Coordinates of C-alpha atoms and ligand atoms in Angstrom, one line a residue:
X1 CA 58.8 -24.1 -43.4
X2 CA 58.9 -20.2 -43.9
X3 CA 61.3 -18.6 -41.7
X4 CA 61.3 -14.9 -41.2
X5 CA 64.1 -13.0 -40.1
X6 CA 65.0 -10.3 -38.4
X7 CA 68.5 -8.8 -38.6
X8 CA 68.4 -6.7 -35.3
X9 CA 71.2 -4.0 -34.4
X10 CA 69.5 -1.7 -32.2
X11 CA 66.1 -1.7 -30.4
X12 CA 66.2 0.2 -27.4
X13 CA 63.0 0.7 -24.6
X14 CA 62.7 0.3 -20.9
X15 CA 61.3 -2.5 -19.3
X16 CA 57.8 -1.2 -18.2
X17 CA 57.1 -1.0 -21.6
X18 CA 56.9 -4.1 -21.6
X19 CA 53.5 -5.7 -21.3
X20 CA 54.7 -8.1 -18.3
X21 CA 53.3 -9.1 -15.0
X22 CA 53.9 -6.5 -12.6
X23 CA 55.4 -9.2 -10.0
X24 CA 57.4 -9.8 -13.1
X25 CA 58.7 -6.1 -12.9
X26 CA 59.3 -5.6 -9.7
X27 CA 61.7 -8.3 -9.9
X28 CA 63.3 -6.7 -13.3
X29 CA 63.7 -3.4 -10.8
X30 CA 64.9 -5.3 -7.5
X31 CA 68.0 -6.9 -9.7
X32 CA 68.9 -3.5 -11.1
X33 CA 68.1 -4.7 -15.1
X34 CA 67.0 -1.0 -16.3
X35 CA 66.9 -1.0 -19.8
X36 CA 65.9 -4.6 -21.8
X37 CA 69.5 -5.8 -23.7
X38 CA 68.5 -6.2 -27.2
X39 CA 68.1 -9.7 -27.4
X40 CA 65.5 -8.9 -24.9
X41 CA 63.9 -6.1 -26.4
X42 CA 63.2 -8.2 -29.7
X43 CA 62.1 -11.4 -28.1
X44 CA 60.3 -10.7 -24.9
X45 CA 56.8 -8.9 -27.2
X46 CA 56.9 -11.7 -29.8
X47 CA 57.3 -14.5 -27.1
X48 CA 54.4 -12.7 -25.4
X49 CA 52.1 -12.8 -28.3
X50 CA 52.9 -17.2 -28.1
X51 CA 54.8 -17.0 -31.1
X52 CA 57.6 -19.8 -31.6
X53 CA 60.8 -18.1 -31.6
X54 CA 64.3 -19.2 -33.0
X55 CA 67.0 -16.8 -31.9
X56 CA 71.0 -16.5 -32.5
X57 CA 72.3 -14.5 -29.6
X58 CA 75.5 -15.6 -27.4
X59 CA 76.1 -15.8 -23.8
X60 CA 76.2 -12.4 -22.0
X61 CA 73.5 -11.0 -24.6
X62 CA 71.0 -11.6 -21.6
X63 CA 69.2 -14.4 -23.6
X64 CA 68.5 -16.4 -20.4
X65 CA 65.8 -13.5 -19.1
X66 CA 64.3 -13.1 -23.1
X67 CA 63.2 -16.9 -22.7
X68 CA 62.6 -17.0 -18.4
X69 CA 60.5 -13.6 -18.2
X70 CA 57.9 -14.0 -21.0
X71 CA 57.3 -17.9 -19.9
X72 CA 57.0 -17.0 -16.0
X73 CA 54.1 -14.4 -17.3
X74 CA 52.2 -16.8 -19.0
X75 CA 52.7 -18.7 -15.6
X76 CA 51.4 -16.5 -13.5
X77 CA 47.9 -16.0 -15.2
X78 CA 47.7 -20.0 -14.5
X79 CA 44.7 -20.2 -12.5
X80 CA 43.8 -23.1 -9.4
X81 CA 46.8 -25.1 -8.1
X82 CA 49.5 -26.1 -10.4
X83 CA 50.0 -29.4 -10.5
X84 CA 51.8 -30.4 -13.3
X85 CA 55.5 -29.3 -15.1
X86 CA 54.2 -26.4 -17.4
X87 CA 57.7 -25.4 -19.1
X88 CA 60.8 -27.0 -19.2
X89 CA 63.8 -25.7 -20.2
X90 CA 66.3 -28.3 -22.1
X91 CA 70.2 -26.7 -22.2
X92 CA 73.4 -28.8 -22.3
X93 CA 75.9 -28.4 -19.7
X94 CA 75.1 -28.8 -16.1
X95 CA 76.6 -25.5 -15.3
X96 CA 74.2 -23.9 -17.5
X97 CA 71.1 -25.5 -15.8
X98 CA 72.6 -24.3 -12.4
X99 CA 72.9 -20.9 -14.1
X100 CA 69.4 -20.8 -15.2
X101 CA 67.9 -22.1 -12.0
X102 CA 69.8 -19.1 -10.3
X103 CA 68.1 -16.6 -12.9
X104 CA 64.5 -18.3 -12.9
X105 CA 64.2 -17.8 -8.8
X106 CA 65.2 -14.8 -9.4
X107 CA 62.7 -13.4 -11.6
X108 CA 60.2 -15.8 -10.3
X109 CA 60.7 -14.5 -6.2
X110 CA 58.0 -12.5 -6.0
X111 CA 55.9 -15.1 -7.2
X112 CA 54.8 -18.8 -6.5
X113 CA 56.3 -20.9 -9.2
X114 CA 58.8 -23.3 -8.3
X115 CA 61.4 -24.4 -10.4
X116 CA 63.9 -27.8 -10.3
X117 CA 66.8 -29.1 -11.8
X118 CA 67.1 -32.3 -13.3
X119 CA 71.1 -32.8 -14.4
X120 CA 73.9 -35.7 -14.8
X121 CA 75.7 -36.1 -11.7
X122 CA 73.1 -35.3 -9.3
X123 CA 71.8 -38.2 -6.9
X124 CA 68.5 -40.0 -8.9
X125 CA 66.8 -40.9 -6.4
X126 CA 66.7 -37.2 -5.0
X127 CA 65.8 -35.6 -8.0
X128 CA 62.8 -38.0 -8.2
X129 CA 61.4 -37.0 -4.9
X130 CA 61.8 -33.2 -6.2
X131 CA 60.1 -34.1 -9.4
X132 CA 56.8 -35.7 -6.7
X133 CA 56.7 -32.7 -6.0
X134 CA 56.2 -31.3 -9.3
X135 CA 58.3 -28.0 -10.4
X136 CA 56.1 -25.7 -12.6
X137 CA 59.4 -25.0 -14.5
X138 CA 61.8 -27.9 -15.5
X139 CA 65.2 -27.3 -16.2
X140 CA 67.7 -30.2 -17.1
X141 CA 70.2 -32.1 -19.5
X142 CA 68.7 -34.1 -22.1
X143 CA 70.6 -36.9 -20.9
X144 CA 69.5 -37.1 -17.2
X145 CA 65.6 -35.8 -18.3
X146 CA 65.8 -39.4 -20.1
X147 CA 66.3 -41.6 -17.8
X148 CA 64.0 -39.8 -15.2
X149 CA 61.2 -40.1 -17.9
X150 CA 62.3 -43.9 -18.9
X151 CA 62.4 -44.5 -15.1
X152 CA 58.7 -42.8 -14.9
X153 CA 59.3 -40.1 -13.1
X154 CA 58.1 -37.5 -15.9
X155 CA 55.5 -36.3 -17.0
X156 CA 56.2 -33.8 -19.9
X157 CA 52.7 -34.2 -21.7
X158 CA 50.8 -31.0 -19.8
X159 CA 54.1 -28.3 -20.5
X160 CA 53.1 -25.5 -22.6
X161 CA 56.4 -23.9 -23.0
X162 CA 59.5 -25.6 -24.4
X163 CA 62.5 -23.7 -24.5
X164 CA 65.9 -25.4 -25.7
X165 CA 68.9 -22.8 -24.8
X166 CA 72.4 -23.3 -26.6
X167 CA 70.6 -25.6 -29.0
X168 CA 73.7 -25.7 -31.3
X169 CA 75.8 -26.6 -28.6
X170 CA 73.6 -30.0 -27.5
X171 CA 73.2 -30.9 -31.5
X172 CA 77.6 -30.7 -31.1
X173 CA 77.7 -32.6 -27.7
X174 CA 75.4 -35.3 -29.8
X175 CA 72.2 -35.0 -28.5
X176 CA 70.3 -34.8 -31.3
X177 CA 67.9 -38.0 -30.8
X178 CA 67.8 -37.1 -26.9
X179 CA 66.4 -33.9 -28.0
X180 CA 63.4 -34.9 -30.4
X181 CA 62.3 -37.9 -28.0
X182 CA 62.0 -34.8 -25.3
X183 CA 60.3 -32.3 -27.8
X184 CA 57.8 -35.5 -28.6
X185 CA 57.1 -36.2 -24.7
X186 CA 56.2 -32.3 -24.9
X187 CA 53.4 -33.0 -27.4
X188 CA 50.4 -30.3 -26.1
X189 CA 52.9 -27.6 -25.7
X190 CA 51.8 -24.4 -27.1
X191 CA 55.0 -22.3 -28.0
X192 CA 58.8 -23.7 -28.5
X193 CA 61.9 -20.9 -28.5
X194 CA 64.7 -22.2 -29.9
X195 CA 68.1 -20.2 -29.1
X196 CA 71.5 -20.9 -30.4
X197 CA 74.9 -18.6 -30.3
X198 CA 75.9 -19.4 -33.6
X199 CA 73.5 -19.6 -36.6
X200 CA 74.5 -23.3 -36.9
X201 CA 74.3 -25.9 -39.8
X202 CA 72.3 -28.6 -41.3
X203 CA 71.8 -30.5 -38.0
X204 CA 70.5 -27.1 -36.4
X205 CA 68.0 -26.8 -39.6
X206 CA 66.8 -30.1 -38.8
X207 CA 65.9 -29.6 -35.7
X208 CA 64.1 -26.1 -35.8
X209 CA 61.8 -27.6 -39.2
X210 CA 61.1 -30.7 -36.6
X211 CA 60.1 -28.7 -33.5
X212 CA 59.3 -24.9 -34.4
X213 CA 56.0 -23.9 -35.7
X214 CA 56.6 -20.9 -38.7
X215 CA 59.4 -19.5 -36.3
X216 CA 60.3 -15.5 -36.2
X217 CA 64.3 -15.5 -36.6
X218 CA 65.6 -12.8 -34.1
X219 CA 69.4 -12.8 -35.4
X220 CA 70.9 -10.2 -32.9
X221 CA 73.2 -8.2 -34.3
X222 CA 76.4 -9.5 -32.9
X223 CA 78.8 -6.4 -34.4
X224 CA 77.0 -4.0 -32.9
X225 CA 77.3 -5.9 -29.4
X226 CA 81.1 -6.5 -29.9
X227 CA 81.9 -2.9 -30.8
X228 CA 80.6 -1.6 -27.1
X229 CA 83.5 -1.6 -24.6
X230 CA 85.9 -4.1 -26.6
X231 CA 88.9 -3.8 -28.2
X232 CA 90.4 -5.8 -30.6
X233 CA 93.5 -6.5 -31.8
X234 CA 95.3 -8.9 -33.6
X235 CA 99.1 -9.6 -33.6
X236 CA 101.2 -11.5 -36.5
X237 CA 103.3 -14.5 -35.1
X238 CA 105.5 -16.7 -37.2
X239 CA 104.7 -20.2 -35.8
X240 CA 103.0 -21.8 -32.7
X241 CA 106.0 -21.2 -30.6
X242 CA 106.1 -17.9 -31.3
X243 CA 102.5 -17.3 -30.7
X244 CA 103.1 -19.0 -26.7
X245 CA 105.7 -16.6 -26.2
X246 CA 103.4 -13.7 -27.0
X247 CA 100.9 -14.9 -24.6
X248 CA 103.3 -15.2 -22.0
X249 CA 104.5 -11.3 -22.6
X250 CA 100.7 -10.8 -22.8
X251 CA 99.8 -12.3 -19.5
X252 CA 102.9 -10.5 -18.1
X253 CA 102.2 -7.2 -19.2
X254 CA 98.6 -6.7 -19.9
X255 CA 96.0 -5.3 -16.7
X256 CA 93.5 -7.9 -16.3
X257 CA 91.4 -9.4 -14.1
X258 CA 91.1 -12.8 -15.8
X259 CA 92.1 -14.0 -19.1
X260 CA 90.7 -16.9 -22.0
X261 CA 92.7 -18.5 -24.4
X262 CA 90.8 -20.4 -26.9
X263 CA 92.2 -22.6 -29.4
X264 CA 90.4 -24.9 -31.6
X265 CA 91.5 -28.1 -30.6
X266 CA 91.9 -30.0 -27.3
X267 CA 95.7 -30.8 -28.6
X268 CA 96.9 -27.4 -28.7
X269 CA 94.4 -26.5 -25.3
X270 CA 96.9 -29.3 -23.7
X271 CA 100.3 -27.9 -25.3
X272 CA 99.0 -24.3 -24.4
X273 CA 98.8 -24.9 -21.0
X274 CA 101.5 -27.1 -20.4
X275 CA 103.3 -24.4 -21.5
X276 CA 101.8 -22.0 -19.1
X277 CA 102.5 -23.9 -16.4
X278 CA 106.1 -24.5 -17.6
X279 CA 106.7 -21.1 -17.3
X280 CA 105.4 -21.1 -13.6
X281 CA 102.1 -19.3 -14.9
X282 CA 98.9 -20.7 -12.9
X283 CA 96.1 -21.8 -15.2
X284 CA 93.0 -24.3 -15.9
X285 CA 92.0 -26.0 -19.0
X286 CA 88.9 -27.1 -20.4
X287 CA 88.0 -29.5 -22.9
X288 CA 85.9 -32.1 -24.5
X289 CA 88.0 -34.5 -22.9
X290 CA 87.8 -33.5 -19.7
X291 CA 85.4 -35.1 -17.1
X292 CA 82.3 -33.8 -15.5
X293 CA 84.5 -33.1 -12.3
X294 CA 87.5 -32.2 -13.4
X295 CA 85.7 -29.5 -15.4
X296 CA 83.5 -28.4 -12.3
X297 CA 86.4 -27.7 -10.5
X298 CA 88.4 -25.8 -13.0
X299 CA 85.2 -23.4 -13.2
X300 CA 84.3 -22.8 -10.1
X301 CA 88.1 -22.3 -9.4
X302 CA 88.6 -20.0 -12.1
X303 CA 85.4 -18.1 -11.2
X304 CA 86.7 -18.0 -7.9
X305 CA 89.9 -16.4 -8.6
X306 CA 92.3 -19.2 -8.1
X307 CA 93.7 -18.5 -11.5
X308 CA 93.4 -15.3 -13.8
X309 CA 94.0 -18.0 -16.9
X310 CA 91.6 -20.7 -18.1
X311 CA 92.4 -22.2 -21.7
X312 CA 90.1 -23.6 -23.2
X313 CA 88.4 -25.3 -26.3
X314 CA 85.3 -23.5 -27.7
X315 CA 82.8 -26.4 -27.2
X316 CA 83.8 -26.6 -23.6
X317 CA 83.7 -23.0 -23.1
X318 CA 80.3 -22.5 -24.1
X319 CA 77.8 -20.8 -21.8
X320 CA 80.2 -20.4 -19.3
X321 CA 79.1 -16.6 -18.1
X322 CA 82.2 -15.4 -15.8
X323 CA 82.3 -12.3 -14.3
X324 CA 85.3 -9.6 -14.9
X325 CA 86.6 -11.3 -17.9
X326 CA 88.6 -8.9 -19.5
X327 CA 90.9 -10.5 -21.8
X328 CA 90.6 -13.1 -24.9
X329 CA 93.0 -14.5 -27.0
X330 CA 92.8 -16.3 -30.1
X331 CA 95.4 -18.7 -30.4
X332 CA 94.4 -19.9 -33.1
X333 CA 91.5 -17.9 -35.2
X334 CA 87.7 -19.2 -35.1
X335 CA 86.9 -20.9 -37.7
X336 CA 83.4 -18.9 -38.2
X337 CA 82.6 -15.3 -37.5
X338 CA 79.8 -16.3 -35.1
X339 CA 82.5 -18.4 -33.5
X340 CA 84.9 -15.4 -33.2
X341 CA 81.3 -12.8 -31.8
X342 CA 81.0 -15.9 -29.3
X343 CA 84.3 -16.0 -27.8
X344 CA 84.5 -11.9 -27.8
X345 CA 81.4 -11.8 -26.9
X346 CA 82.6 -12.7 -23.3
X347 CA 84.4 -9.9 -22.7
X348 CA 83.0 -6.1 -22.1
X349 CA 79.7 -7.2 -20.4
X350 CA 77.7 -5.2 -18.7
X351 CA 79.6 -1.8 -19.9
X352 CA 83.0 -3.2 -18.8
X353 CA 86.1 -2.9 -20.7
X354 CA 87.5 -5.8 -22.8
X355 CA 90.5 -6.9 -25.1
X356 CA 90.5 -9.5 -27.6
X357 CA 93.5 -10.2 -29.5
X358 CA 93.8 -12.2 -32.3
X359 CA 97.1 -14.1 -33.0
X360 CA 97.5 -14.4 -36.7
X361 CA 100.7 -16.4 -38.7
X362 CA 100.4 -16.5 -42.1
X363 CA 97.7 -19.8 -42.1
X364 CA 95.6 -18.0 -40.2
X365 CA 95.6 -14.8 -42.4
X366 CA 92.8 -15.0 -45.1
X367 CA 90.3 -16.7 -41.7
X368 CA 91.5 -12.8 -40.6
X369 CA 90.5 -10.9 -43.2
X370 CA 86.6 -13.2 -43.7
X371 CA 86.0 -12.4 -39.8
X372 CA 86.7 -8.5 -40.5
X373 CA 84.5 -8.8 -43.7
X374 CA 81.7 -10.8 -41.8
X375 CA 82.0 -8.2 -38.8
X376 CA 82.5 -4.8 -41.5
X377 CA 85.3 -3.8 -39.4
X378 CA 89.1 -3.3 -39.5
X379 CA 91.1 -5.1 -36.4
X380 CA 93.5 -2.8 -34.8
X381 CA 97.2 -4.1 -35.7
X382 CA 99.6 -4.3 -33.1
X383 CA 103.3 -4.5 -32.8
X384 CA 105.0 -5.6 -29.4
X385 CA 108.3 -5.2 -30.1
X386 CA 109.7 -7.3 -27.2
X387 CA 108.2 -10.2 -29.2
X388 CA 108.3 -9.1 -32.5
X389 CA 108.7 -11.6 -35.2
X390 CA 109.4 -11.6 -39.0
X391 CA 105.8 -12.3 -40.5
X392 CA 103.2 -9.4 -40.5
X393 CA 101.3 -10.0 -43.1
X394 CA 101.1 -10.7 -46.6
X395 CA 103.3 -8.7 -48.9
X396 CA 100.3 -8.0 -51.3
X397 CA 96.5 -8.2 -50.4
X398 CA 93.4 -8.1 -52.1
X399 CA 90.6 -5.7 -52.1
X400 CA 88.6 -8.6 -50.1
X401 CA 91.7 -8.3 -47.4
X402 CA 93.2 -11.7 -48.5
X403 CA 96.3 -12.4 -49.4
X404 CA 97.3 -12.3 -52.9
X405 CA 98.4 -14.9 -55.0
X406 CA 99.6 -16.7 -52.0
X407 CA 99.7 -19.9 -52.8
X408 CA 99.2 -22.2 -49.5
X409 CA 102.8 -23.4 -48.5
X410 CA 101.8 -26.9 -46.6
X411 CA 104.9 -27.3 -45.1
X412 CA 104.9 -23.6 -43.7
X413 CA 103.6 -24.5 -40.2
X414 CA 105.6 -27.5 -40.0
X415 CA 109.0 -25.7 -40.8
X416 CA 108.7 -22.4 -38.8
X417 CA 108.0 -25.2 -35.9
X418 CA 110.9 -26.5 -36.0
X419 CA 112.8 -23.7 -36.6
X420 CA 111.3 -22.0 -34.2
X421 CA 112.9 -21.4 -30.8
X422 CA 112.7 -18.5 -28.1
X423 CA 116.1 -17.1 -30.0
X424 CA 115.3 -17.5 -33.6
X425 CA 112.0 -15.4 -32.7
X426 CA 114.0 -12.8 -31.2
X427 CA 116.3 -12.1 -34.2
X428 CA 114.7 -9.7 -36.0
X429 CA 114.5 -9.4 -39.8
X430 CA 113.0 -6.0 -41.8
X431 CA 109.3 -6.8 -41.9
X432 CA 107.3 -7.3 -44.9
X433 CA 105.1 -5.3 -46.6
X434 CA 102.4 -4.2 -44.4
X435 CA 98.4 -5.0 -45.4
X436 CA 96.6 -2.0 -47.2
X437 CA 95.1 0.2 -44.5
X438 CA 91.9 1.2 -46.3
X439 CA 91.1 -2.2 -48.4
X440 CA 87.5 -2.3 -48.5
X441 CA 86.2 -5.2 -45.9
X442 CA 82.8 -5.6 -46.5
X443 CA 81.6 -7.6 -49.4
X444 CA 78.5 -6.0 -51.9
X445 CA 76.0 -8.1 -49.7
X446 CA 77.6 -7.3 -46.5
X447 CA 78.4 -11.0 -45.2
X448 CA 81.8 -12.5 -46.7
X449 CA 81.7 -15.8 -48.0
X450 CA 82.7 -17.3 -44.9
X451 CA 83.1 -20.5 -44.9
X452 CA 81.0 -23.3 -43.2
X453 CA 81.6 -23.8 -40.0
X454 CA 84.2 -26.9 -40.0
X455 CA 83.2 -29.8 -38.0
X456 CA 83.7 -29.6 -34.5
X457 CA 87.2 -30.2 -33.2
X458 CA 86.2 -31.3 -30.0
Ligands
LIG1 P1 72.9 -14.2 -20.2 O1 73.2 -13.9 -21.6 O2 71.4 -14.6 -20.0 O3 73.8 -15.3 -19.6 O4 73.1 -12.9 -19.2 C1 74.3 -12.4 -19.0 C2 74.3 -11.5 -17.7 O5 73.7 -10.3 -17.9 C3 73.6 -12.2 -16.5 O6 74.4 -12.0 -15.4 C4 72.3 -11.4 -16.4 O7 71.9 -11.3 -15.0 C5 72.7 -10.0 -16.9 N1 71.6 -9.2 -17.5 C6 70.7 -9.8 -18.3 N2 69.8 -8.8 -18.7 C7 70.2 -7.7 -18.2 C8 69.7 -6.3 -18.3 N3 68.6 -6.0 -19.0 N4 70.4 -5.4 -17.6 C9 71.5 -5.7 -16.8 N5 72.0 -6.9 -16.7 C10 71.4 -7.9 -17.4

């Protein structure tokens, strides 16, 4: 299947340019939305004209109204009484489906379409009685959309739009098979958008050749999104240990109105945060290993305010949209640059100011120096000498920003762990040589080498 794409960094225009329903625009103006986000600006005209759409753009980009608006117009030219589901909307996580519900009434108030939810953890029997009634928009997990269409509660065969939001993210949660049976059930439909936050692998290729008809690839330009309003830094530490006590100077000294710390596995999510708390420091975690509950209630507290910290894993944490989050920390790097634009991409929403800091020991290094090539841009090095350690950087580095002729020491990690206590991090040594300022970051083609995203650590 040919797939064009379109590397998009800046389309600008106003909504009423738009060719959309004037109900439509009226609720665009009544929420305040002025000027389309990009992601919106690319998508909404080409989703217009019924074309199938696969798009990489991460929570906060505004993806939700590039996939609601265009499918609520071709709604609204429906004609006689609706009596049948005519889009559904297939996303992972509950939380998301609540999220999109909110945004769909939204844009849909000043019209008549109804929309329902069908998710896990909901009662059954209730959702069935919604679904006799029959939404004009569906929006649900593949999980729970199953059982209601094995039970014979759905009927998918008259929808005409399919939209599958965070595809990457159900294909990860292992819903691959869920997903197909759904697209099948949704055989008449007459346009499929497809949008991921990360560009994915093979699983994702799979899937868009199965259910996307010659697809336009929006790929929003994610460098140009992180460079408004955030900041981002990254810090050398010498070992895990020494990384925890930066995070605790961090969430001691830094203004913030809530903070993330991602690592990439649930382990260190755990240790993280049972160090937090430790040091009397009020936090949540998230991960794959957490229930449907437990995870409820660490969101809505932390949205709520009852912490400023959540730490958290990046599978769990994805399409989480939280207000005022204005502070990310790596503690440990992504291992993709779309992973790293994902977990910044959190912060500075909406014009708002964020931080992202990076904590980097000498494994994470060379993951750096790809995610500055990938993103063509330098991170700003900082020093805090309260917590200053011995490592900060490689002595030599290449022209690619790696470090050279480093040859990877396996037993590093494992001995600067033990070593490593609150006093050995303290004792300072002269640091070593610092990485050229000016090495070139960007590759001849523009996008490092990075390499494949590793398998999911969740
Ligand atoms: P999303 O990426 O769809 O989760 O959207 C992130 C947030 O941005 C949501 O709270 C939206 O309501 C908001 N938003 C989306 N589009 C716009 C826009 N054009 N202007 C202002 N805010 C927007």
């Amino acid at each position: 299947m040919q797939l064009n794409s379109r590397y998009l960094s800046e389309v600008t225009s106003v909504f009423s340019q738009l060719t959309l329903h004037e109900r439509l625009l009226k609720a665009v103006a009544e929420l305040n939305f002025v000027e389309p986000t990009p992601v919106q600006a690319a998508a909404i005209p080409l989703a217009l004209e019924g074309r199938d759409l696969r798009v990489t753009a991460q929570t906060g980009s505004g993806k939700t109204a590039a996939f609601v608006l265009p499918m609520l117009n071709r709604l609204i030219d429906l004609k006689g009484p609706r009596v049948e589901i005519r889009a559904l909307i297939l996303l992972p996580t509950r939380e998301l489906a609540q999220q999109t519900l909110k945004e769909v009434q939204r844009f849909a108030q000043f019209t008549y379409i109804k929309a329902g939810l069908v998710t896990g953890g909901e009662d059954f029997k209730e959702q069935a009685a919604m679904l006799r009634k029959v939404p004009d928009v569906l929006i649900g997990t593949p999980g729970r959309l199953l059982e209601q269409l094995n039970a014979g509660n759905l009927d998918l065969s008259h929808v005409q739009v399919l939209v599958l939001d965070e595809a990457d993210r159900m294909l990860d949660m292992g819903f691959a098979e869920d997903m197909e049976r759904l697209c099948h059930e949704c055989a008449n439909r007459e346009q499929t958008l497809l949008f991921s936050a990360t560009t994915g692998g093979a699983a994702l290729r799979d899937m868009i050749g199965k259910v996307l008809k010659e697809p336009e690839h929006l790929m929003l330009n994610s460098v140009s999104q992180l460079a408004e309003g955030t900041r981002q830094q990254v810090i050398t530490a010498d070992h895990d240990q020494h990384k925890e006590q930066i995070i605790q100077w961090l969430l001691a000294n830094e203004t913030f109105k809530k903070a993330i710390i991602f690592s990439n596995t649930r382990i260190m999510a755990d240790r993280i945060y049972g160090h937090l708390v430790a040091k009397d420091i009020k936090a949540f975690v998230l991960h794959g290993d957490k229930d449907q509950k437990d995870r409820k209630q660490a969101i809505d507290r932390f949205k709520e305010g009852g912490s400023k910290v959540l730490v958290a894993t990046d599978v769990a944490a994805r399409g989480l949209d939280i207000d005022g989050l204005d502070l990310v920390i790596n503690f440990d790097m992504p291992r993709s640059g779309d992973e790293y634009v994902h977990r910044i991409g959190r912060t500075g929403r909406a014009g708002g100011e964020g931080l992202a800091i990076s904590l980097i020991t000498h494994n994470d290094w060379n993951l750096m120096s790809s995610i500055e090539r990938y993103l063509k841009q330098q991170f700003e090095r900082r020093v805090i000498k309260e917590v200053k350690g011995t490592y900060s950087g490689p002595k030599k580095v290449k022209a690619s920003g790696k470090a050279a002729g480093v040859k990877k020491k396996k037993t590093d990690k494992k001995a600067g762990d033990k070593k490593a206590g609150d006093k050995k991090v303290a004792a300072k040594r002269k640091p070593t040589a610092k990485p050229k300022k000016n090495a070139p970051l960007a590759s001849a083609d523009g996008m490092a080498p990075l390499k494949k995203r590793a398998p999911a650590a969740e």
